[in-house]
Each structure stands twice: as structure tokens, then as C-alpha cells.
Coordinates of C-alpha atoms in Angstrom, one line a residue:
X1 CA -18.0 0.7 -10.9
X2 CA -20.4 -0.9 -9.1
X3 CA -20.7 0.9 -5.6
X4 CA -20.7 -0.3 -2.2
X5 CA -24.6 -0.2 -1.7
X6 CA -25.3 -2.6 -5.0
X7 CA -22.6 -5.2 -3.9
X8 CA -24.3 -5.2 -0.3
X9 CA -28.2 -5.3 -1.9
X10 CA -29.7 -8.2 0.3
X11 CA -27.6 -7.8 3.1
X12 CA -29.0 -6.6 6.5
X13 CA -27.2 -3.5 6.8
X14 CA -24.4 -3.4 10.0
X15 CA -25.5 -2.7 13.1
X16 CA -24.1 -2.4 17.1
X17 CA -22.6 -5.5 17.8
X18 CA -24.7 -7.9 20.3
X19 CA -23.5 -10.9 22.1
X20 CA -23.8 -14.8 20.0
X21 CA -27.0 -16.4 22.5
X22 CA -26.0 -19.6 23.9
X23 CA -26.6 -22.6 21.3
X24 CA -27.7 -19.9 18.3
X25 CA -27.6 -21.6 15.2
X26 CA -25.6 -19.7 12.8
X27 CA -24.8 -21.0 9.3
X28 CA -21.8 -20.0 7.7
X29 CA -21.6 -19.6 3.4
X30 CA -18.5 -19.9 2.3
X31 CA -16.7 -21.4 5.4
X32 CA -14.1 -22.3 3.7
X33 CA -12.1 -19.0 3.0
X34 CA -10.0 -17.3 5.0
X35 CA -13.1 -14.4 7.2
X36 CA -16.0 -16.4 6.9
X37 CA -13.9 -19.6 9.0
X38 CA -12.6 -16.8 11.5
X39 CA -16.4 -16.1 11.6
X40 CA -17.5 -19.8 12.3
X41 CA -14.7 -20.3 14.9
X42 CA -15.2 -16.8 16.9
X43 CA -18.5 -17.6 16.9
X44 CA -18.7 -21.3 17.8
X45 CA -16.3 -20.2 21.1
X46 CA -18.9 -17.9 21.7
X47 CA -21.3 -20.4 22.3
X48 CA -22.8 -20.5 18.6
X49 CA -24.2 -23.9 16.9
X50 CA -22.3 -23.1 13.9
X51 CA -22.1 -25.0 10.7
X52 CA -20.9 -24.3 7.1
X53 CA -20.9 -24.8 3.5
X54 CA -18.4 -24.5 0.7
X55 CA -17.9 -26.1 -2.6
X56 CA -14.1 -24.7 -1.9
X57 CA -13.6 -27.4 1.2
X58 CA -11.3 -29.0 2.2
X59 CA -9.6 -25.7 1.8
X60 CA -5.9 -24.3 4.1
X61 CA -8.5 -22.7 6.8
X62 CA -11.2 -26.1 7.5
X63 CA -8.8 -27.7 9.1
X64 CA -8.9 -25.6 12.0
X65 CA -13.5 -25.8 11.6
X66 CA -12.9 -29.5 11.6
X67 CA -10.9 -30.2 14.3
X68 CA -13.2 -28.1 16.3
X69 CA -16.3 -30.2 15.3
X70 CA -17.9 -27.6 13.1
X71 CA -19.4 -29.3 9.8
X72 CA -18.7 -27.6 6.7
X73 CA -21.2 -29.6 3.7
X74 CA -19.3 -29.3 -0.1
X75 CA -21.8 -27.6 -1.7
X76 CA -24.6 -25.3 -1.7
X77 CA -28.2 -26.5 -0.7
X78 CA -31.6 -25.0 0.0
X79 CA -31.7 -27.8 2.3
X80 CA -28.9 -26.3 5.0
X81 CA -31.2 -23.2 5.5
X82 CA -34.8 -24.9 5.6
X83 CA -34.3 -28.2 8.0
X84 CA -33.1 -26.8 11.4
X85 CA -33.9 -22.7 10.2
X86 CA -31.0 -21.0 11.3
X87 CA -31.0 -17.4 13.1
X88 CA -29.0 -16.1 10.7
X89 CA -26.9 -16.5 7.6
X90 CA -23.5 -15.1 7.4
X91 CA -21.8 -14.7 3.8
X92 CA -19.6 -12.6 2.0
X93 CA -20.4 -9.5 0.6
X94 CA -19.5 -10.4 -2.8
X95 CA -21.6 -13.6 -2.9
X96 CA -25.0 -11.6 -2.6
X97 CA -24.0 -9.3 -5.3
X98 CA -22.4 -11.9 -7.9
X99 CA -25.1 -14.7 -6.8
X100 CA -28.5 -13.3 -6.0
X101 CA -30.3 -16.4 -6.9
X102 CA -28.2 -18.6 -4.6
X103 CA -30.3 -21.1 -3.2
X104 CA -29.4 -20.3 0.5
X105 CA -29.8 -16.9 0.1
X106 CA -33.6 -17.5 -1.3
X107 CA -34.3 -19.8 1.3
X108 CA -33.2 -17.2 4.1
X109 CA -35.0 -14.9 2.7
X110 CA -38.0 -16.9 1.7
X111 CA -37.7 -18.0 5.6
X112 CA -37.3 -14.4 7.1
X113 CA -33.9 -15.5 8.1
X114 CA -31.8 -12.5 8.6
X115 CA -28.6 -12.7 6.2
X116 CA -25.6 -11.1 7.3
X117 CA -22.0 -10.0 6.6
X118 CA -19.7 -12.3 8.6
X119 CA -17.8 -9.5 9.6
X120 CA -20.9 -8.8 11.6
X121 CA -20.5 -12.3 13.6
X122 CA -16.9 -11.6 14.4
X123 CA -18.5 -8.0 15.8
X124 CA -20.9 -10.0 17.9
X125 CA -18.9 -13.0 19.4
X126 CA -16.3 -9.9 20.7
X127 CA -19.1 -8.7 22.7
X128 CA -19.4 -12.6 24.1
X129 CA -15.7 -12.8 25.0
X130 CA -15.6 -8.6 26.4
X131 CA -12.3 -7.4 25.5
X132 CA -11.5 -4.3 24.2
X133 CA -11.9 -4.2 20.3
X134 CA -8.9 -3.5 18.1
X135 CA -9.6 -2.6 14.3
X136 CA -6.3 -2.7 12.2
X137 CA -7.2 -1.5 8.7
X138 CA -5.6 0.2 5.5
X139 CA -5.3 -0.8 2.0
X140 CA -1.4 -2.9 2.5
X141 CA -0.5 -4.8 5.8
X142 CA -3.7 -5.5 7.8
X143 CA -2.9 -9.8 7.7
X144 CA 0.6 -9.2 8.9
X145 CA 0.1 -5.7 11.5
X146 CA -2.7 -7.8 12.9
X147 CA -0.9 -11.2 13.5
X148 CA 2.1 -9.1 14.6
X149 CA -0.1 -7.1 17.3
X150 CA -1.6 -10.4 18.6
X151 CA 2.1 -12.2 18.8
X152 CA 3.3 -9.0 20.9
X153 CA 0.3 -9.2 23.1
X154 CA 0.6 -13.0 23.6
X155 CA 4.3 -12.7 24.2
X156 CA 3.4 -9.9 26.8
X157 CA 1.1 -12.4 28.8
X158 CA -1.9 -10.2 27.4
X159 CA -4.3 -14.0 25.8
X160 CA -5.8 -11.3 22.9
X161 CA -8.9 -12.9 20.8
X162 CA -8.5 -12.2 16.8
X163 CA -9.9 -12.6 13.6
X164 CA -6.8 -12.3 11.0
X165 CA -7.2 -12.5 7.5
X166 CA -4.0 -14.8 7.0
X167 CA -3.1 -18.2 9.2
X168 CA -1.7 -17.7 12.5
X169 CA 1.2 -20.0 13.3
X170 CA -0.2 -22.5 15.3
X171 CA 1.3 -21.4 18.4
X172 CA -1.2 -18.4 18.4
X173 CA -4.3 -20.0 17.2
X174 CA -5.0 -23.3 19.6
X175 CA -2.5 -26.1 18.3
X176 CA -3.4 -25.4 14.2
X177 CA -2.8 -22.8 12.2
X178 CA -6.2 -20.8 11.7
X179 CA -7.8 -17.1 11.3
X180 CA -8.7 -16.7 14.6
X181 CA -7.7 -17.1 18.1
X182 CA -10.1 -17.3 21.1
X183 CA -8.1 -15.3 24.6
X184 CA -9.6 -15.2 28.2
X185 CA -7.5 -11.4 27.7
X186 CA -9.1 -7.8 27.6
X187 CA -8.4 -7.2 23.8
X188 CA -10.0 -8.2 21.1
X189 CA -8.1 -7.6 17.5
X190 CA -9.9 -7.8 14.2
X191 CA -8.5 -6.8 10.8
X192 CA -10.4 -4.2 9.2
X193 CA -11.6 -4.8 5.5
X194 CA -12.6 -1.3 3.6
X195 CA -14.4 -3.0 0.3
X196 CA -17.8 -2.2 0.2
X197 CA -18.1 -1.1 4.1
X198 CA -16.5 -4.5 5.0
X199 CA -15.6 -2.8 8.3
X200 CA -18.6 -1.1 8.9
X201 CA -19.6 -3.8 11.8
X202 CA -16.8 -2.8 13.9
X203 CA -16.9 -0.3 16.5
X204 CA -13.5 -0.1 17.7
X205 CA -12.1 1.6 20.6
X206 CA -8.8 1.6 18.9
X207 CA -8.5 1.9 15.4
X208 CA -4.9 1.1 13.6
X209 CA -4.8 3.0 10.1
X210 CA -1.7 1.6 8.6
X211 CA -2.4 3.2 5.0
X212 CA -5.0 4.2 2.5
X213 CA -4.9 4.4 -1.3
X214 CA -6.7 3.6 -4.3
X215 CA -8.1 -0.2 -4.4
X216 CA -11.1 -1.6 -5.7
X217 CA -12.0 0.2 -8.5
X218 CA -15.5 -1.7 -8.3
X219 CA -16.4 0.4 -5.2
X220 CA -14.0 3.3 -5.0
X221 CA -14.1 5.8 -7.8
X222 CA -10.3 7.3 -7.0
X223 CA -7.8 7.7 -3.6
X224 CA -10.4 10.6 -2.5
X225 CA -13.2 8.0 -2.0
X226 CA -11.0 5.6 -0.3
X227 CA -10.0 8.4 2.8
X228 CA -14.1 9.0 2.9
X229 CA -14.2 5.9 3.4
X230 CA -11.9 5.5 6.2
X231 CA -13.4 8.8 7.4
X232 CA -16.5 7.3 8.1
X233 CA -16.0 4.5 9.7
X234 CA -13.6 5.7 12.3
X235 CA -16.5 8.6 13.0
X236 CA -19.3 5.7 12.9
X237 CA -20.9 5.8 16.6
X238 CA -20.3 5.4 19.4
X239 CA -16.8 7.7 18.4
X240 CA -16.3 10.1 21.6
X241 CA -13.6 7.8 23.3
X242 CA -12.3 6.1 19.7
X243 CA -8.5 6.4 19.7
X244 CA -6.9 6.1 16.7
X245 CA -2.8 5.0 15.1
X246 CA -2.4 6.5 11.8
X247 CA 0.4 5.9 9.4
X248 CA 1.1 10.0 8.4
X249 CA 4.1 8.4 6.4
X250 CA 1.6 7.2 4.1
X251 CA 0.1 10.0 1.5
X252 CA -3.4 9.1 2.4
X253 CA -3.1 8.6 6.0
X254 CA -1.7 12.1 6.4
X255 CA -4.7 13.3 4.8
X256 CA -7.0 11.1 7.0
X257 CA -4.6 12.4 10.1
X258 CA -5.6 16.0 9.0
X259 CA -9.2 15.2 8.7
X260 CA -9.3 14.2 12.3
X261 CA -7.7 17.0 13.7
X262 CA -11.0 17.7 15.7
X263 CA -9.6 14.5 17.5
X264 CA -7.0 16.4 18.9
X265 CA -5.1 13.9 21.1
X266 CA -7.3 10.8 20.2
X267 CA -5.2 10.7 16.9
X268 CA -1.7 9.4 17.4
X269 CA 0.3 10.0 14.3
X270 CA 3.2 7.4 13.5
X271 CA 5.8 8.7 10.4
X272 CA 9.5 7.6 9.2
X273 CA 11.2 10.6 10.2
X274 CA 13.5 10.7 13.7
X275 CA 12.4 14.1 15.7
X276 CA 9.4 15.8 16.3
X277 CA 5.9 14.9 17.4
X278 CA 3.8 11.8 17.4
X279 CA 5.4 8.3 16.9
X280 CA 8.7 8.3 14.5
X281 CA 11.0 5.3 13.4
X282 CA 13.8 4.8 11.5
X283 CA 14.7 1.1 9.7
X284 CA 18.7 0.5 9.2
X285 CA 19.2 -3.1 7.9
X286 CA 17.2 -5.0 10.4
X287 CA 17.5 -2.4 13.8
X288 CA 13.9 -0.6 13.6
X289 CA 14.6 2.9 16.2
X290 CA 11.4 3.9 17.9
X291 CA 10.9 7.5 19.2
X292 CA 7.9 8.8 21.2
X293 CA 6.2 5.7 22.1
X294 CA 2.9 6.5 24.1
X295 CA 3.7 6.1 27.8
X296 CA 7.4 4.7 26.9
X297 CA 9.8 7.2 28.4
X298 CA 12.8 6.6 25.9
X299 CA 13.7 5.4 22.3
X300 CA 13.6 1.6 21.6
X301 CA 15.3 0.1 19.7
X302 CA 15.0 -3.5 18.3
X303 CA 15.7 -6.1 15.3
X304 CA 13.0 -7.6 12.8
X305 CA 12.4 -10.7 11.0
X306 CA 10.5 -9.1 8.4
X307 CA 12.4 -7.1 6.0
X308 CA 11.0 -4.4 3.8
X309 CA 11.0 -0.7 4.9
X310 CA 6.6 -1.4 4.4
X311 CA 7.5 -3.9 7.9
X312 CA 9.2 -1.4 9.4
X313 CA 6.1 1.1 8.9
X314 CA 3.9 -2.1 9.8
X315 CA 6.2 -2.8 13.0
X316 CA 6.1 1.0 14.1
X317 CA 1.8 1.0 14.0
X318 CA 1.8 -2.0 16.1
X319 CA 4.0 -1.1 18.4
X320 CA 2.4 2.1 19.2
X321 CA -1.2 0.4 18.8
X322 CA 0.6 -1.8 22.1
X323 CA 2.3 0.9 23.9
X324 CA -1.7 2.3 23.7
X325 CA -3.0 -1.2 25.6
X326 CA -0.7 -0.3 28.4
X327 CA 2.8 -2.6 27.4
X328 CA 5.8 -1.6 28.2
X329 CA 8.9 -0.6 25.9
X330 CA 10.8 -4.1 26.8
X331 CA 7.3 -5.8 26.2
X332 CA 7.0 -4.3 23.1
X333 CA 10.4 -4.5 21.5
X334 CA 11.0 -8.3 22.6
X335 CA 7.7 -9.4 20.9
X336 CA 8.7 -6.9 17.3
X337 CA 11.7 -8.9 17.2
X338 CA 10.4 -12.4 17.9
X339 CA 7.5 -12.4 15.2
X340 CA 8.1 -14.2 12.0
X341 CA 5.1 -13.3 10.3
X342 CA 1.5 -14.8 9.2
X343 CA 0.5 -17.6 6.5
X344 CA 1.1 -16.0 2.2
X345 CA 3.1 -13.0 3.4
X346 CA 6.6 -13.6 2.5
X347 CA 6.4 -17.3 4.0
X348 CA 9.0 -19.2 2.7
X349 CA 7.2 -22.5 1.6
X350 CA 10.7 -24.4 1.2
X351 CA 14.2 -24.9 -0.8
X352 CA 14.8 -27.5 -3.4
X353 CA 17.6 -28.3 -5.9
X354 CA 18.9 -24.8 -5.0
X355 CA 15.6 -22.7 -5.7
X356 CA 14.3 -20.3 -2.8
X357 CA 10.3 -20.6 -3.2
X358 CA 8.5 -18.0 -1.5
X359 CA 4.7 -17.6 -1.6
X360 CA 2.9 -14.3 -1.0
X361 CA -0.7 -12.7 -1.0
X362 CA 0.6 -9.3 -2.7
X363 CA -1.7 -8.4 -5.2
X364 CA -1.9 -4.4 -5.7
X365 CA 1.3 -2.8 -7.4
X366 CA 2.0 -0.8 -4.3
X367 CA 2.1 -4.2 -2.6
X368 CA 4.2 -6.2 -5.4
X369 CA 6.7 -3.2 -5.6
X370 CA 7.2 -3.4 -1.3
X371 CA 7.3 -7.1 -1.6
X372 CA 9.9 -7.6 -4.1
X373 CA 12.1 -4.7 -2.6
X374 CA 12.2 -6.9 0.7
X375 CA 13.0 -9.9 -1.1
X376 CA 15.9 -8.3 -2.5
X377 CA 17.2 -6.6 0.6
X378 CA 17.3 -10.2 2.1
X379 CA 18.4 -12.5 -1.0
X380 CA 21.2 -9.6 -2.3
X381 CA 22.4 -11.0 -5.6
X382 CA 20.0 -13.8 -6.5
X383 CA 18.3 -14.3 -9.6
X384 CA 14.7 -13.3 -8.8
X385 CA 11.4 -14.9 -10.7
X386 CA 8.0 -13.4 -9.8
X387 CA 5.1 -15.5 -10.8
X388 CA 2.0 -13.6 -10.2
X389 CA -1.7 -14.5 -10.3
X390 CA -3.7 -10.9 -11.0
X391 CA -6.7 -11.0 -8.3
X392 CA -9.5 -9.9 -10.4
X393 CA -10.2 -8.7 -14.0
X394 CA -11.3 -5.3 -13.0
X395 CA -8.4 -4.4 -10.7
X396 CA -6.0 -5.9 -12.9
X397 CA -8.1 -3.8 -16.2
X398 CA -8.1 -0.8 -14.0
X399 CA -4.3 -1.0 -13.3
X400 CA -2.5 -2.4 -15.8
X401 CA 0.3 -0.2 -16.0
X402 CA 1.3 -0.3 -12.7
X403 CA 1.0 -3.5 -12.0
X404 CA 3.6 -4.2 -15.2
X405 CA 5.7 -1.7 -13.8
X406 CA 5.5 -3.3 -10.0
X407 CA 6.3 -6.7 -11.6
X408 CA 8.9 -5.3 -13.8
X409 CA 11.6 -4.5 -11.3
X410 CA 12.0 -8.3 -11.2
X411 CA 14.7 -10.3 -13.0
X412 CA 12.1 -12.5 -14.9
X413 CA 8.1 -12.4 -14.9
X414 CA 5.6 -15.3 -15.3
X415 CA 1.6 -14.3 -15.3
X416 CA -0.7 -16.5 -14.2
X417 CA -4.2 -16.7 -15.3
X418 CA -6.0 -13.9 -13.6
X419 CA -8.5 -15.1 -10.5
X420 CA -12.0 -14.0 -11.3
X421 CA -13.2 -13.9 -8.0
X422 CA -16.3 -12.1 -7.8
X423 CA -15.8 -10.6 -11.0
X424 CA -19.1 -10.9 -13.7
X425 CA -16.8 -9.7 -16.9
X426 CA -13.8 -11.7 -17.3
X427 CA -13.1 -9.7 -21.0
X428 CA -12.0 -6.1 -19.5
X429 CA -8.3 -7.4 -20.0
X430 CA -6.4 -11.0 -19.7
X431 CA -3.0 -12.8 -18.5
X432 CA -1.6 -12.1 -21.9
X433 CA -2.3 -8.4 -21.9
X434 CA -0.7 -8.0 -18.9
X435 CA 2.4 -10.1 -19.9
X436 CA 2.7 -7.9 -23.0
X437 CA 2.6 -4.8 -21.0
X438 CA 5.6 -6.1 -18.9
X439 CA 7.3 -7.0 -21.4
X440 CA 6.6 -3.6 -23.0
X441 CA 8.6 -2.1 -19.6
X442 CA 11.1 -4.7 -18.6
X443 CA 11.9 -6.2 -22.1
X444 CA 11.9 -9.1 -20.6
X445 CA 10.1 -12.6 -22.6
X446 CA 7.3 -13.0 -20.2
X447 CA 5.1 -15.6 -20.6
X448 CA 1.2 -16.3 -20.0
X449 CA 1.6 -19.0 -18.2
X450 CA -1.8 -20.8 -17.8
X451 CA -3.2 -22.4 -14.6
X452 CA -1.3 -22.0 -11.6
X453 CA -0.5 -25.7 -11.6
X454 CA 0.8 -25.0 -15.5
X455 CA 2.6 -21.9 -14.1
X456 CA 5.0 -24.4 -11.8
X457 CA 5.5 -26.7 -14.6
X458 CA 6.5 -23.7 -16.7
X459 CA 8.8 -22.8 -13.8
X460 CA 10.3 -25.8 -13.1
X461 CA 11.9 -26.1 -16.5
X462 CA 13.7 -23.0 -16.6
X463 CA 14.7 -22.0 -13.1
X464 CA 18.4 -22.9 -11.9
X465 CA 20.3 -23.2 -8.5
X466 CA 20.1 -20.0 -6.6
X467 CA 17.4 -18.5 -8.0
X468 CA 14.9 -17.2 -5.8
X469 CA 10.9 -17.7 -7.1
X470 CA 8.5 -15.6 -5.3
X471 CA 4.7 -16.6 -5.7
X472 CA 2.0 -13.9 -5.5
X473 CA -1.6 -13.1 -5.9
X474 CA -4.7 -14.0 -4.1
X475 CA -7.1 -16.4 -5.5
X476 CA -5.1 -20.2 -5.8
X477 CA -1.6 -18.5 -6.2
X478 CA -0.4 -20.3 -3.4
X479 CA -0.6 -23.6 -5.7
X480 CA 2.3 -21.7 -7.9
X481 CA 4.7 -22.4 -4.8
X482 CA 2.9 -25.7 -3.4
X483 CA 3.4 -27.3 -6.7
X484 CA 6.6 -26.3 -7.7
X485 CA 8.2 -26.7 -4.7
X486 CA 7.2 -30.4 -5.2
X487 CA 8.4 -30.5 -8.7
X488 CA 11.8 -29.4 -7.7
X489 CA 11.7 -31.9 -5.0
X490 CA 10.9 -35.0 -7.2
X491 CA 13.7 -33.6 -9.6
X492 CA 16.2 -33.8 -6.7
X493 CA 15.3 -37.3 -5.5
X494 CA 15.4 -38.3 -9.3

């Protein structure tokens, strides 16, 4: 375990936000994933001269950089730093720790250029556009509880700003789907990263805590660490007027909850049980039932789009995180039931010769079990394949039995090869050790199935009409579904 202070070394530690200066040139590594273009677009609105680099461009999140005139160069150069010195850097964490000798990051330094998280950018350019800041965090949900608290306060009239860690439909985010929306509206929403102090830039006035569990065995020692964690941040000043949602369902939110009592009314508790205090809901089929909504005078009751008892805890956080921000109880239930989710969370990438493909960012067994669950509460009866690409060697070394008995509960398994990331030892464990444990619980033949472009070929000659095929992982996983759904789709025109 490496701890959160080594994987941050070089990094200008987080401070008070401060507003973007008009025409501050800000260059972006790693523009091409999913934060650091929410960074460059948030902070380009803001008034920023923003540019980029990323040997991962052209990448699902640069369109939205491009179309906006923001250059993003393929590769990294010395060069980008030293002609036109930039005021800052922004990178990800896990670049400074896994890369120290990065040219860019010598230059900055060499330069005195401050190099930053871009969490902290996404801090700053809130200041610029002035709403209220909304953190939505915890170790499950934060991609789709974020998008679905911006789609309720768009539907309400409310123009929210947002960095979301998954694609918003276009509809939300300017005419192509992207990480981030800029709003003339008094709320900003940000998602809420815990690795390594991810959120520590954010100083919310409204914090969202949907869960908290064990993650990242690189920075968090056990479930204990994780709560500190959370702990922390929400007391991080300026805390006097911080509100918070907190998911008391959820084992390590109610210890989080109880932690806060000091907060007395601040906290705002939200738990699956009908009766009693704080917010409670109930989920049958799709009707979520809502009890105790702030400032909402009676129950409400509405239908969801996303199934899974983990959206019905998702849909309860958001809607009292809402009736917080002063909506109303028609406001809120019209835009839970309206919301069809964010990009990789349960988006269905298309149907050919009878398979159901279904891509899906789950990556943490408590994730995978929640996922597949909601797959089969809305495909009763079909044959289900999970192909999963493990998102990091030392998460997938450190949880290797759960994760086999996650994947398990499907019909068949597939294993990917597993996404290094910023991972320096790729021998702690492998894509056929974890296809042996599965095997080892399901009895299933699950096979190592290479790349993920090799894991759709292996697909496509063995799954049938009606079977449903449900892509996970971080990393390239979403190329599982990309490529076979064109596979299937050549087979059909053949």
C-alpha cells in the first residue's frame, strides 16, 4: 500500500478554491479521460486558455474539447510546458506518482509552474460561474447520482453546472455528450472522488454520501480508513453551514452518520426502511415510495428507468440532495422518473442477431453483484454473459475472491485482460487467476479471454439469440461491447 501522500508527491497540495483569471493559460495532461476533459471544459467556460495533451486522443470525451476549440496534442512534450509557460499544470494524481520523470512534469517544475490536481480546476472555475457547490461522493454510484441530480435540476428549470465522471446525454451537456455542463443556475454539482484525497479541493455546501466501503487497497488499508476518509473531508473548512445526505442504508455511511452526530440537523440521513426519522424509501418493481422528504409535506411516489434496488438507494440521495436546493415533491418525482442514466452505467450499446449488449463501468464486487441483479430484474429469464475487464492488478490481487464470487452469480463468465492503469506490478495476480477462481465458485468453463477486442471475438462465436451480454470494467472495457456489437451486426447482414 502505497498511501495517499506518496501518490500525490509533486502535487501542490489542495487549497480554497479561487476564480480561473480571464485568458489564464492552463494546460491540461491527460485531457483525454473522462475528469481531466471536465477540467479543460469547466475551465475554458470560465474564461481559461486551456489546451491539452494525451497520447489516449481521440478518445469518447475529446469530442466534446474539440468542438469547443480546445487543442488536445497526441503526445507528451517538454515543449507544451516551455513555449507559452502556462500558470498551471493540471494532471491526475496517478500520473505524478507512476510517472515522476514525465517530461511535462520536469519542465513545470524546472519552470516554477505550479502543478495541480484537476480536481482543483473544476474547484476553481465553480467559483467563476457562483453557484452553490454540490459534492456527490461514495465508493458505488457517484457517475449515475450525479447525472441524475443534474437531469432533476435541469428538468426543474434550475441550468446546474457539473463535472460528471461519466458522459451526459447530450441534452445536458451543450449538443454532445461530455463530462461537464456549464449553467447560468445557482448550483454547481461535482462528483466526489475519495482516492488519494481526490476530493480534497472541494468545499461543498452540500455534500451527498451515497456509500462508503473498502476500495483501493493502494491507499486505504481497510473499510475503517475509508469512513476517515470521508470524515475528513466533509469536516475540511470552511464546515459550519456544510449540509450533508448520507446513505445510513449503507454499513459505512451509518457509521459516517454516527460520527457526525455533532452535526445535529446538518446531517440528513436517507435508509430503505418506511417509518421513522430522516429520509426512507421503499422500491417495488419500478414504483420507488419516498417518505420525509426535506420541505415536501407528503410521501411521493414515482417510477424509474433504472432498475436495481442500488438505483433505488441512488434515486432516494438525489431526491433529497433536491428537495435540499429548494424543489418541490412534483419537481422532484417528474425528473426521478424521466432520467435514463449516464454513458458505461447499464447503457444499452445495441441488439443484434438476438443478443442484448450492455456496457457498464462496474468494477468492485459490490458493484458487479448490484449490476448483474438489475440486469436480471429487467431481462427475467435470459441467458446472461458477463465479460469483465478487472481495473487494476492490485484491486483485482487484493479481491480476488469476491470479485469471483460477484461474477459468479452469472450464467457464463469471460475475463478480460486486466487494465493496469496506474499500476507499477502487473505480477500480483492475472486474468487467468481470476478465471480459475470463478470457475472454482460457479463451475462454470470460464475463459481468459485476451484483449478486449479478442474478448468480443471469443464472444461472438458462442453467444445465441436471447442472450443478454453485459460488458464491464474500467479501462477499454467498453471496446468488449463496441466490438461485438459490430461483430453480431456483420453476422446478421451476412
Amino acid at each position: 500500500m502505497r498511501g495517499a501522500d506518496e501518490i500525490s508527491r509533486g502535487l501542490a497540495p489542495a487549497r480554497a478554491a479561487r476564480a480561473i483569471a480571464p485568458g489564464e493559460r492552463i494546460h491540461v495532461v491527460g485531457a483525454a479521460g473522462a475528469g481531466a476533459s471536465a477540467a479543460a471544459l469547466l475551465a475554458h467556460e470560465a474564461g481559461g486558455a486551456v489546451d491539452g495533451c494525451d497520447p489516449g486522443a481521440p478518445s469518447p470525451y475529446t469530442a466534446a474539447l474539440e468542438i469547443r476549440g480546445i487543442v488536445v496534442a497526441g503526445e507528451h512534450r517538454a515543449a507544451h510546458v516551455i513555449h507559452g509557460m502556462p500558470a498551471r499544470l493540471a494532471v491526475t494524481k496517478a500520473l505524478t506518482s507512476v510517472q515522476p520523470d514525465h517530461p511535462e512534469l520536469q519542465a513545470a517544475r524546472g519552470g516554477g509552474v505550479p502543478v495541480e490536481a484537476w480536481q482543483q480546476v473544476v474547484a476553481d472555475a465553480a467559483v467563476n460561474q457562483g453557484g452553490r457547490l454540490v459534492a456527490v461522493a461514495g465508493t458505488h454510484g457517484k457517475s449515475t447520482s450525479s447525472g441524475w441530480l443534474v437531469h432533476v435540476l435541469v428538468e426543474a428549470g434550475r441550468d446546474p453546472a457539473a463535472f460528471v465522471g461519466a458522459l451526459l446525454p447530450a441534452s445536458l451537456s451543450g449538443g454532445i455528450p461530455a463530462t461537464a455542463r456549464w449553467g447560468t443556475g445557482n448550483v454547481f454539482v461535482v462528483e466526489a472522488d475519495e482516492y488519494a484525497g481526490n476530493f480534497d479541493a472541494y468545499r461543498p455546501g452540500l455534500a451527498v454520501v451515497l456509500n462508503a466501503e473498502w476500495d483501493h487497497p493502494d491507499v486505504f488499508a481497510d473499510e475503517a480508513a475509508v469512513v476517515d476518509a470521508f470524515e475528513a473531508w466533509l469536516r475540511t473548512e470552511p464546515a459550519g453551514e456544510r449540509r450533508a445526505v448520507i446513505h445510513a442504508g449503507d454499513r459505512g455511511g451509518a457509521e459516517l452518520a454516527g460520527r457526525l452526530a455533532d452535526w445535529g440537523e446538518r446531517v440528513v440521513t436517507v435508509s430503505p426502511t418506511l417509518g421513522g426519522g430522516g429520509v426512507r424509501y421503499a422500491l417495488d418493481g419500478e414504483l420507488l415510495r419516498l417518505e420525509g422528504l426535506p420541505g415536501v409535506p407528503h410521501p411521493l411516489q414515482t417510477s424509474l428507468r433504472l432498475a436495481g434496488q442500488h438505483n433505488a438507494a441512488n434515486a432516494a440521495c438525489v431526491a433529497t440532495a433536491a428537495a435540499l436546493l429548494g424543489l418541490g415533491g412534483d419537481e422532484i418525482a417528474a425528473g426521478l422518473a424521466s432520467f435514463d442514466g449516464v454513458g458505461r452505467r447499464l447503457e444499452i450499446k445495441g441488439e443484434a442477431a438476438g443478443v442484448l449488449i450492455i456496457d457498464d463501468y462496474g468494477h468492485h464486487p459490490t458493484a458487479i453483484r448490484a449490476t448483474i441483479a438489475a440486469v436480471r430484474q429487467r431481462y427475467p429469464g435470459r441467458n446472461l454473459w458477463v465479460a469483465h475487464e478487472p481495473l487494476t492488478y492490485h484491486r483485482a490481487a487484493a479481491m480476488l475472491d469476491e470479485l469471483a464470487g460477484a461474477l459468479a452469480s452469472a450464467d457464463h463468465v469471460v475475463i478480460a485482460d486486466i487494465w493496469a492503469g496506474r499500476d507499477p506490478d502487473t505480477s500480483v495476480t492475472s486474468a487467468v487467476e481470476l478465471a480459475a477462481r470463478v470457475a472454482g465458485v460457479s463451475g462454470q468453463d470460464v475463459a481468459a479471454s485476451g484483449s478486449p477486442e479478442a474478448t468480443a471475438e471469443h464472444l461472438a462465436e458462442r453467444v445465441r439469440p436471447g442472450d443478454v451480454v453485459l460488458a464491464m470494467g474500467g479501462g477499454r472495457s467498453y471496446v468488449i461491447a463496441e466490438h461485438l456489437l459490430a461483430l453480431l451486426e456483420q453476422r446478421g447482414a451476412g
